[in-house]
Tab-separated table of N, CA, C and O in Angstrom:
chain	number	residue	atom	x	y	z
A	1055	UNK	N	-16.275	-6.138	-12.141
A	1055	UNK	CA	-15.824	-6.722	-10.897
A	1055	UNK	C	-15.919	-5.671	-9.801
A	1055	UNK	O	-15.487	-4.547	-9.973
A	1056	UNK	N	-16.494	-6.039	-8.670
A	1056	UNK	CA	-16.631	-5.080	-7.576
A	1056	UNK	C	-15.746	-5.495	-6.407
A	1056	UNK	O	-15.446	-6.674	-6.232
A	1057	UNK	N	-15.329	-4.518	-5.604
A	1057	UNK	CA	-14.487	-4.849	-4.457
A	1057	UNK	C	-15.295	-5.607	-3.412
A	1057	UNK	O	-16.510	-5.500	-3.350
A	1058	UNK	N	-14.609	-6.384	-2.602
A	1058	UNK	CA	-15.293	-7.158	-1.576
A	1058	UNK	C	-15.700	-6.298	-0.393
A	1058	UNK	O	-16.678	-6.587	0.267
A	1059	UNK	N	-14.972	-5.236	-0.132
A	1059	UNK	CA	-15.302	-4.314	0.954
A	1059	UNK	C	-15.136	-2.897	0.433
A	1059	UNK	O	-14.305	-2.655	-0.426
A	1060	UNK	N	-15.894	-1.955	0.970
A	1060	UNK	CA	-15.673	-0.565	0.558
A	1060	UNK	C	-14.305	-0.095	1.025
A	1060	UNK	O	-13.808	-0.556	2.062
A	1061	UNK	N	-13.644	0.805	0.280
A	1061	UNK	CA	-12.287	1.246	0.630
A	1061	UNK	C	-12.141	1.759	2.052
A	1061	UNK	O	-11.136	1.534	2.688
A	1062	UNK	N	-13.154	2.440	2.596
A	1062	UNK	CA	-13.009	2.995	3.942
A	1062	UNK	C	-13.059	1.931	5.026
A	1062	UNK	O	-12.829	2.206	6.182
A	1063	UNK	N	-13.343	0.676	4.669
A	1063	UNK	CA	-13.399	-0.401	5.656
A	1063	UNK	C	-12.013	-0.969	5.979
A	1063	UNK	O	-11.885	-1.765	6.884
A	1064	UNK	N	-10.997	-0.565	5.254
A	1064	UNK	CA	-9.685	-1.161	5.444
A	1064	UNK	C	-8.964	-0.646	6.676
A	1064	UNK	O	-8.234	-1.369	7.311
A	1065	UNK	N	-9.124	0.610	7.003
A	1065	UNK	CA	-8.416	1.155	8.146
A	1065	UNK	C	-6.933	1.303	7.874
A	1065	UNK	O	-6.473	1.132	6.758
A	1066	UNK	N	-6.187	1.630	8.916
A	1066	UNK	CA	-4.742	1.814	8.781
A	1066	UNK	C	-4.039	0.473	8.845
A	1066	UNK	O	-4.318	-0.338	9.711
A	1067	UNK	N	-3.099	0.266	7.946
A	1067	UNK	CA	-2.395	-1.015	7.870
A	1067	UNK	C	-1.614	-1.319	9.138
A	1067	UNK	O	-1.461	-2.478	9.506
A	1068	UNK	N	-1.108	-0.295	9.834
A	1068	UNK	CA	-0.343	-0.569	11.048
A	1068	UNK	C	-1.244	-1.012	12.195
A	1068	UNK	O	-0.758	-1.409	13.243
A	1069	UNK	N	-2.568	-0.992	11.999
A	1069	UNK	CA	-3.497	-1.452	13.020
A	1069	UNK	C	-4.273	-2.697	12.583
A	1069	UNK	O	-5.189	-3.117	13.267
A	1070	UNK	N	-3.910	-3.284	11.449
A	1070	UNK	CA	-4.572	-4.505	11.012
A	1070	UNK	C	-4.285	-5.605	12.010
A	1070	UNK	O	-3.159	-5.735	12.513
A	1071	UNK	N	-5.263	-6.440	12.334
A	1071	UNK	CA	-5.042	-7.503	13.316
A	1071	UNK	C	-3.932	-8.473	12.909
A	1071	UNK	O	-3.228	-9.001	13.754
A	1072	UNK	N	-3.762	-8.678	11.603
A	1072	UNK	CA	-2.760	-9.637	11.140
A	1072	UNK	C	-1.378	-9.025	11.002
A	1072	UNK	O	-0.447	-9.677	10.550
A	1073	UNK	N	-1.177	-7.803	11.366
A	1073	UNK	CA	0.152	-7.201	11.249
A	1073	UNK	C	0.032	-5.806	10.713
A	1073	UNK	O	-0.917	-5.134	11.031
A	1074	UNK	N	0.921	-5.356	9.885
A	1074	UNK	CA	1.983	-6.091	9.246
A	1074	UNK	C	3.249	-6.237	10.087
A	1074	UNK	O	4.119	-7.010	9.733
A	1075	UNK	N	3.345	-5.530	11.191
A	1075	UNK	CA	4.563	-5.598	12.000
A	1075	UNK	C	4.208	-5.962	13.429
A	1075	UNK	O	3.224	-5.497	13.961
A	1076	UNK	N	5.030	-6.751	14.036
A	1076	UNK	CA	4.751	-7.180	15.405
A	1076	UNK	C	5.624	-6.480	16.432
A	1076	UNK	O	5.261	-6.400	17.584
A	1077	UNK	N	6.773	-5.964	15.995
A	1077	UNK	CA	7.720	-5.370	16.944
A	1077	UNK	C	8.476	-4.216	16.292
A	1077	UNK	O	8.969	-4.349	15.190
A	1078	UNK	N	8.569	-3.098	16.980
A	1078	UNK	CA	9.272	-1.943	16.426
A	1078	UNK	C	10.584	-1.658	17.145
A	1078	UNK	O	11.372	-0.839	16.699
A	1079	UNK	N	10.820	-2.305	18.273
A	1079	UNK	CA	12.086	-2.213	18.991
A	1079	UNK	C	12.538	-0.791	19.316
A	1079	UNK	O	13.718	-0.488	19.324
A	1080	UNK	N	11.617	0.107	19.555
A	1080	UNK	CA	11.923	1.479	19.957
A	1080	UNK	C	12.874	2.190	19.002
A	1080	UNK	O	13.708	2.979	19.415
A	1081	UNK	N	12.773	1.920	17.747
A	1081	UNK	CA	13.627	2.525	16.727
A	1081	UNK	C	12.807	3.559	15.966
A	1081	UNK	O	11.870	3.211	15.253
A	1082	UNK	N	13.155	4.834	16.114
A	1082	UNK	CA	12.376	5.911	15.498
A	1082	UNK	C	12.344	5.797	13.981
A	1082	UNK	O	11.304	6.028	13.355
A	1083	UNK	N	13.467	5.450	13.367
A	1083	UNK	CA	13.512	5.320	11.905
A	1083	UNK	C	12.647	4.154	11.448
A	1083	UNK	O	11.929	4.255	10.449
A	1084	UNK	N	12.686	3.054	12.175
A	1084	UNK	CA	11.863	1.898	11.830
A	1084	UNK	C	10.388	2.226	12.000
A	1084	UNK	O	9.561	1.884	11.147
A	1085	UNK	N	10.041	2.914	13.071
A	1085	UNK	CA	8.659	3.318	13.298
A	1085	UNK	C	8.166	4.210	12.156
A	1085	UNK	O	7.061	4.032	11.649
A	1086	UNK	N	8.999	5.159	11.730
A	1086	UNK	CA	8.626	6.031	10.611
A	1086	UNK	C	8.440	5.228	9.326
A	1086	UNK	O	7.501	5.462	8.560
A	1087	UNK	N	9.308	4.254	9.092
A	1087	UNK	CA	9.194	3.416	7.897
A	1087	UNK	C	7.924	2.581	7.936
A	1087	UNK	O	7.239	2.421	6.924
A	1088	UNK	N	7.598	2.052	9.100
A	1088	UNK	CA	6.377	1.255	9.257
A	1088	UNK	C	5.150	2.108	8.970
A	1088	UNK	O	4.243	1.692	8.249
A	1089	UNK	N	5.129	3.303	9.536
A	1089	UNK	CA	3.986	4.191	9.315
A	1089	UNK	C	3.865	4.568	7.848
A	1089	UNK	O	2.758	4.626	7.302
A	1090	UNK	N	4.984	4.828	7.182
A	1090	UNK	CA	4.937	5.189	5.768
A	1090	UNK	C	4.468	4.003	4.932
A	1090	UNK	O	3.621	4.156	4.055
A	1091	UNK	N	4.996	2.809	5.203
A	1091	UNK	CA	4.578	1.618	4.460
A	1091	UNK	C	3.091	1.363	4.659
A	1091	UNK	O	2.373	1.027	3.712
A	1092	UNK	N	2.607	1.545	5.877
A	1092	UNK	CA	1.187	1.344	6.167
A	1092	UNK	C	0.329	2.368	5.448
A	1092	UNK	O	-0.716	2.038	4.883
A	1093	UNK	N	0.769	3.603	5.439
A	1093	UNK	CA	0.027	4.664	4.763
A	1093	UNK	C	-0.037	4.415	3.258
A	1093	UNK	O	-1.104	4.545	2.629
A	1094	UNK	N	1.089	4.052	2.670
A	1094	UNK	CA	1.127	3.752	1.233
A	1094	UNK	C	0.222	2.559	0.937
A	1094	UNK	O	-0.547	2.580	-0.030
A	1095	UNK	N	0.271	1.539	1.784
A	1095	UNK	CA	-0.553	0.345	1.584
A	1095	UNK	C	-2.037	0.698	1.534
A	1095	UNK	O	-2.768	0.262	0.636
A	1096	UNK	N	-2.488	1.491	2.494
A	1096	UNK	CA	-3.904	1.866	2.547
A	1096	UNK	C	-4.293	2.716	1.350
A	1096	UNK	O	-5.326	2.481	0.716
A	1097	UNK	N	-3.472	3.691	0.991
A	1097	UNK	CA	-3.808	4.565	-0.136
A	1097	UNK	C	-3.847	3.802	-1.448
A	1097	UNK	O	-4.742	4.019	-2.274
A	1098	UNK	N	-2.891	2.907	-1.653
A	1098	UNK	CA	-2.863	2.126	-2.898
A	1098	UNK	C	-4.077	1.210	-2.966
A	1098	UNK	O	-4.773	1.154	-3.983
A	1099	UNK	N	-4.355	0.511	-1.894
A	1099	UNK	CA	-5.503	-0.406	-1.899
A	1099	UNK	C	-6.811	0.358	-2.091
A	1099	UNK	O	-7.688	-0.073	-2.837
A	1100	UNK	N	-6.952	1.491	-1.431
A	1100	UNK	CA	-8.166	2.295	-1.566
A	1100	UNK	C	-8.332	2.797	-2.995
A	1100	UNK	O	-9.416	2.683	-3.583
A	1101	UNK	N	-7.271	3.345	-3.574
A	1101	UNK	CA	-7.342	3.852	-4.951
A	1101	UNK	C	-7.637	2.723	-5.936
A	1101	UNK	O	-8.407	2.899	-6.882
A	1102	UNK	N	-7.039	1.570	-5.708
A	1102	UNK	CA	-7.278	0.429	-6.608
A	1102	UNK	C	-8.732	-0.026	-6.544
A	1102	UNK	O	-9.375	-0.235	-7.572
A	1103	UNK	N	-9.270	-0.163	-5.338
A	1103	UNK	CA	-10.639	-0.652	-5.214
A	1103	UNK	C	-11.661	0.374	-5.687
A	1103	UNK	O	-12.724	-0.005	-6.176
A	1104	UNK	N	-11.342	1.647	-5.570
A	1104	UNK	CA	-12.252	2.678	-6.109
A	1104	UNK	C	-12.372	2.586	-7.622
A	1104	UNK	O	-13.380	2.972	-8.194
A	1105	UNK	N	-11.328	2.078	-8.250
A	1105	UNK	CA	-11.354	1.877	-9.706
A	1105	UNK	C	-11.950	0.518	-10.075
A	1105	UNK	O	-12.049	0.194	-11.250
A	1106	UNK	N	-12.286	-0.282	-9.064
A	1106	UNK	CA	-12.791	-1.641	-9.278
A	1106	UNK	C	-11.773	-2.506	-10.010
A	1106	UNK	O	-12.123	-3.352	-10.817
A	1107	UNK	N	-10.499	-2.268	-9.705
A	1107	UNK	CA	-9.415	-3.060	-10.281
A	1107	UNK	C	-9.043	-4.168	-9.305
A	1107	UNK	O	-9.022	-3.971	-8.086
A	1108	UNK	N	-8.690	-5.306	-9.871
A	1108	UNK	CA	-8.093	-6.371	-9.062
A	1108	UNK	C	-6.609	-6.047	-8.892
A	1108	UNK	O	-6.079	-5.134	-9.550
A	1109	UNK	N	-5.950	-6.796	-8.046
A	1109	UNK	CA	-4.503	-6.613	-7.919
A	1109	UNK	C	-3.823	-6.926	-9.242
A	1109	UNK	O	-2.844	-6.276	-9.612
A	1110	UNK	N	-4.348	-7.896	-9.967
A	1110	UNK	CA	-3.793	-8.250	-11.269
A	1110	UNK	C	-3.948	-7.095	-12.264
A	1110	UNK	O	-3.029	-6.799	-13.035
A	1111	UNK	N	-5.102	-6.423	-12.233
A	1111	UNK	CA	-5.324	-5.266	-13.112
A	1111	UNK	C	-4.290	-4.177	-12.826
A	1111	UNK	O	-3.688	-3.629	-13.747
A	1112	UNK	N	-4.110	-3.865	-11.547
A	1112	UNK	CA	-3.138	-2.835	-11.172
A	1112	UNK	C	-1.732	-3.250	-11.580
A	1112	UNK	O	-0.965	-2.426	-12.100
A	1113	UNK	N	-1.405	-4.509	-11.372
A	1113	UNK	CA	-0.070	-4.992	-11.744
A	1113	UNK	C	0.187	-4.775	-13.230
A	1113	UNK	O	1.267	-4.328	-13.626
A	1114	UNK	N	-0.803	-5.074	-14.063
A	1114	UNK	CA	-0.653	-4.882	-15.505
A	1114	UNK	C	-0.487	-3.408	-15.860
A	1114	UNK	O	0.358	-3.059	-16.687
A	1115	UNK	N	-1.269	-2.537	-15.233
A	1115	UNK	CA	-1.166	-1.096	-15.508
A	1115	UNK	C	0.171	-0.513	-15.042
A	1115	UNK	O	0.696	0.414	-15.656
A	1116	UNK	N	0.695	-1.045	-13.945
A	1116	UNK	CA	1.943	-0.521	-13.381
A	1116	UNK	C	3.187	-1.216	-13.945
A	1116	UNK	O	4.300	-0.754	-13.724
A	1117	UNK	N	2.992	-2.320	-14.634
A	1117	UNK	CA	4.135	-3.043	-15.185
A	1117	UNK	C	4.937	-3.798	-14.136
A	1117	UNK	O	6.158	-3.912	-14.241
A	1118	UNK	N	4.239	-4.295	-13.117
A	1118	UNK	CA	4.884	-5.080	-12.071
A	1118	UNK	C	4.084	-6.369	-11.882
A	1118	UNK	O	3.035	-6.547	-12.488
A	1119	UNK	N	4.556	-7.259	-11.023
A	1119	UNK	CA	3.846	-8.517	-10.799
A	1119	UNK	C	2.709	-8.334	-9.799
A	1119	UNK	O	2.712	-7.408	-8.979
A	1120	UNK	N	1.747	-9.260	-9.864
A	1120	UNK	CA	0.649	-9.254	-8.899
A	1120	UNK	C	1.205	-9.465	-7.489
A	1120	UNK	O	0.712	-8.870	-6.528
A	1121	UNK	N	2.219	-10.282	-7.368
A	1121	UNK	CA	2.869	-10.524	-6.084
A	1121	UNK	C	3.413	-9.221	-5.499
A	1121	UNK	O	3.287	-8.963	-4.297
A	1122	UNK	N	3.995	-8.384	-6.351
A	1122	UNK	CA	4.527	-7.092	-5.902
A	1122	UNK	C	3.404	-6.214	-5.359
A	1122	UNK	O	3.559	-5.569	-4.322
A	1123	UNK	N	2.266	-6.196	-6.055
A	1123	UNK	CA	1.124	-5.402	-5.594
A	1123	UNK	C	0.626	-5.939	-4.254
A	1123	UNK	O	0.363	-5.173	-3.325
A	1124	UNK	N	0.526	-7.240	-4.139
A	1124	UNK	CA	0.078	-7.856	-2.891
A	1124	UNK	C	0.996	-7.478	-1.735
A	1124	UNK	O	0.530	-7.109	-0.654
A	1125	UNK	N	2.280	-7.553	-1.960
A	1125	UNK	CA	3.248	-7.199	-0.907
A	1125	UNK	C	3.180	-5.712	-0.564
A	1125	UNK	O	3.262	-5.337	0.604
A	1126	UNK	N	3.025	-4.879	-1.565
A	1126	UNK	CA	2.923	-3.436	-1.325
A	1126	UNK	C	1.669	-3.122	-0.514
A	1126	UNK	O	1.710	-2.342	0.438
A	1127	UNK	N	0.542	-3.727	-0.869
A	1127	UNK	CA	-0.709	-3.472	-0.167
A	1127	UNK	C	-0.744	-4.068	1.233
A	1127	UNK	O	-1.542	-3.650	2.056
A	1128	UNK	N	0.106	-5.021	1.501
A	1128	UNK	CA	0.126	-5.614	2.841
A	1128	UNK	C	0.808	-4.682	3.832
A	1128	UNK	O	0.613	-4.812	5.036
A	1129	UNK	N	1.639	-3.772	3.323
A	1129	UNK	CA	2.373	-2.881	4.212
A	1129	UNK	C	3.475	-3.591	4.960
A	1129	UNK	O	4.134	-3.022	5.802
A	1130	UNK	N	3.682	-4.854	4.645
A	1130	UNK	CA	4.632	-5.664	5.388
A	1130	UNK	C	6.031	-5.672	4.822
A	1130	UNK	O	6.922	-6.248	5.394
A	1131	UNK	N	6.233	-5.036	3.686
A	1131	UNK	CA	7.562	-4.991	3.093
A	1131	UNK	C	7.828	-3.591	2.574
A	1131	UNK	O	6.908	-2.823	2.330
A	1132	UNK	N	9.078	-3.290	2.385
A	1132	UNK	CA	9.432	-2.020	1.780
A	1132	UNK	C	9.774	-2.278	0.332
A	1132	UNK	O	10.617	-3.105	0.011
A	1133	UNK	N	9.096	-1.579	-0.526
A	1133	UNK	CA	9.315	-1.752	-1.959
A	1133	UNK	C	10.344	-0.753	-2.458
A	1133	UNK	O	10.561	0.294	-1.852
A	1134	UNK	N	10.916	-1.085	-3.564
A	1134	UNK	CA	11.800	-0.176	-4.266
A	1134	UNK	C	11.002	1.091	-4.596
A	1134	UNK	O	9.835	1.015	-4.979
A	1135	UNK	N	11.595	2.232	-4.442
A	1135	UNK	CA	10.898	3.491	-4.712
A	1135	UNK	C	10.375	3.543	-6.143
A	1135	UNK	O	9.293	4.064	-6.397
A	1136	UNK	N	11.116	2.945	-7.068
A	1136	UNK	CA	10.653	2.923	-8.469
A	1136	UNK	C	9.335	2.169	-8.590
A	1136	UNK	O	8.464	2.573	-9.350
A	1137	UNK	N	9.183	1.091	-7.835
A	1137	UNK	CA	7.940	0.318	-7.854
A	1137	UNK	C	6.798	1.164	-7.296
A	1137	UNK	O	5.712	1.239	-7.884
A	1138	UNK	N	7.029	1.811	-6.176
A	1138	UNK	CA	5.999	2.659	-5.572
A	1138	UNK	C	5.586	3.757	-6.543
A	1138	UNK	O	4.395	4.026	-6.717
A	1139	UNK	N	6.557	4.377	-7.199
A	1139	UNK	CA	6.230	5.445	-8.149
A	1139	UNK	C	5.463	4.925	-9.359
A	1139	UNK	O	4.552	5.592	-9.857
A	1140	UNK	N	5.785	3.739	-9.842
A	1140	UNK	CA	5.041	3.142	-10.958
A	1140	UNK	C	3.592	2.878	-10.567
A	1140	UNK	O	2.666	3.140	-11.323
A	1141	UNK	N	3.404	2.332	-9.380
A	1141	UNK	CA	2.053	2.040	-8.902
A	1141	UNK	C	1.276	3.337	-8.694
A	1141	UNK	O	0.111	3.442	-9.090
A	1142	UNK	N	1.923	4.326	-8.106
A	1142	UNK	CA	1.267	5.626	-7.918
A	1142	UNK	C	0.864	6.238	-9.256
A	1142	UNK	O	-0.242	6.765	-9.393
A	1143	UNK	N	1.737	6.155	-10.242
A	1143	UNK	CA	1.421	6.707	-11.563
A	1143	UNK	C	0.229	5.982	-12.185
A	1143	UNK	O	-0.658	6.618	-12.775
A	1144	UNK	N	0.179	4.673	-12.036
A	1144	UNK	CA	-0.936	3.898	-12.599
A	1144	UNK	C	-2.264	4.270	-11.955
A	1144	UNK	O	-3.314	4.208	-12.593
A	1145	UNK	N	-2.211	4.699	-10.698
A	1145	UNK	CA	-3.427	5.054	-9.960
A	1145	UNK	C	-3.672	6.559	-9.900
A	1145	UNK	O	-4.588	7.008	-9.215
A	1146	UNK	N	-2.858	7.340	-10.588
A	1146	UNK	CA	-2.938	8.810	-10.530
A	1146	UNK	C	-2.801	9.326	-9.093
A	1146	UNK	O	-3.492	10.242	-8.673
A	1147	UNK	N	-1.870	8.722	-8.354
A	1147	UNK	CA	-1.559	9.177	-7.003
A	1147	UNK	C	-0.232	9.921	-7.044
A	1147	UNK	O	0.628	9.632	-7.872
A	1148	UNK	N	-0.059	10.839	-6.121
A	1148	UNK	CA	1.181	11.584	-6.012
A	1148	UNK	C	1.863	11.223	-4.701
A	1148	UNK	O	1.248	11.247	-3.647
A	1149	UNK	N	3.130	10.871	-4.785
A	1149	UNK	CA	3.928	10.588	-3.600
A	1149	UNK	C	4.662	11.867	-3.235
A	1149	UNK	O	5.290	12.487	-4.091
A	1150	UNK	N	4.547	12.280	-1.977
A	1150	UNK	CA	5.205	13.529	-1.586
A	1150	UNK	C	5.874	13.375	-0.229
A	1150	UNK	O	5.543	12.473	0.550
A	1151	UNK	N	6.780	14.268	0.036
A	1151	UNK	CA	7.479	14.322	1.317
A	1151	UNK	C	7.226	15.692	1.904
A	1151	UNK	O	7.264	16.698	1.207
A	1152	UNK	N	6.940	15.729	3.197
A	1152	UNK	CA	6.657	16.995	3.874
A	1152	UNK	C	7.458	17.055	5.169
A	1152	UNK	O	7.783	16.010	5.747
A	1153	UNK	N	7.756	18.251	5.627
A	1153	UNK	CA	8.464	18.371	6.902
A	1153	UNK	C	7.625	17.805	8.039
A	1153	UNK	O	6.401	17.908	8.016
A	1154	UNK	N	8.277	17.174	8.997
A	1154	UNK	CA	7.526	16.671	10.148
A	1154	UNK	C	7.166	17.841	11.055
A	1154	UNK	O	7.856	18.855	11.086
A	1155	UNK	N	6.106	17.655	11.780
A	1155	UNK	CA	5.643	18.746	12.665
A	1155	UNK	C	5.858	18.410	14.100
A	1155	UNK	O	6.094	17.332	14.489
């Protein structure tokens, strides 16, 4: 099974025409959360498609539902950290925190 688009065609989730967020209400914490969710969404989707996995394949490897993968990749919801870590482990991705600059 091959991906429908190459991974680099996805762009940043916070700039997708369909969302994932329409309003940030000048809230710095919300803006940071949106950017992080968008970044995680793009990295997960890119890593998954590079492996030629469907969302269902990733869900099985991570031990979560396909719906959970879909929501995570949309960048439109915040997932439980345990879910993000399971998905990252299935894709050999590392989640890290760094000081802001």
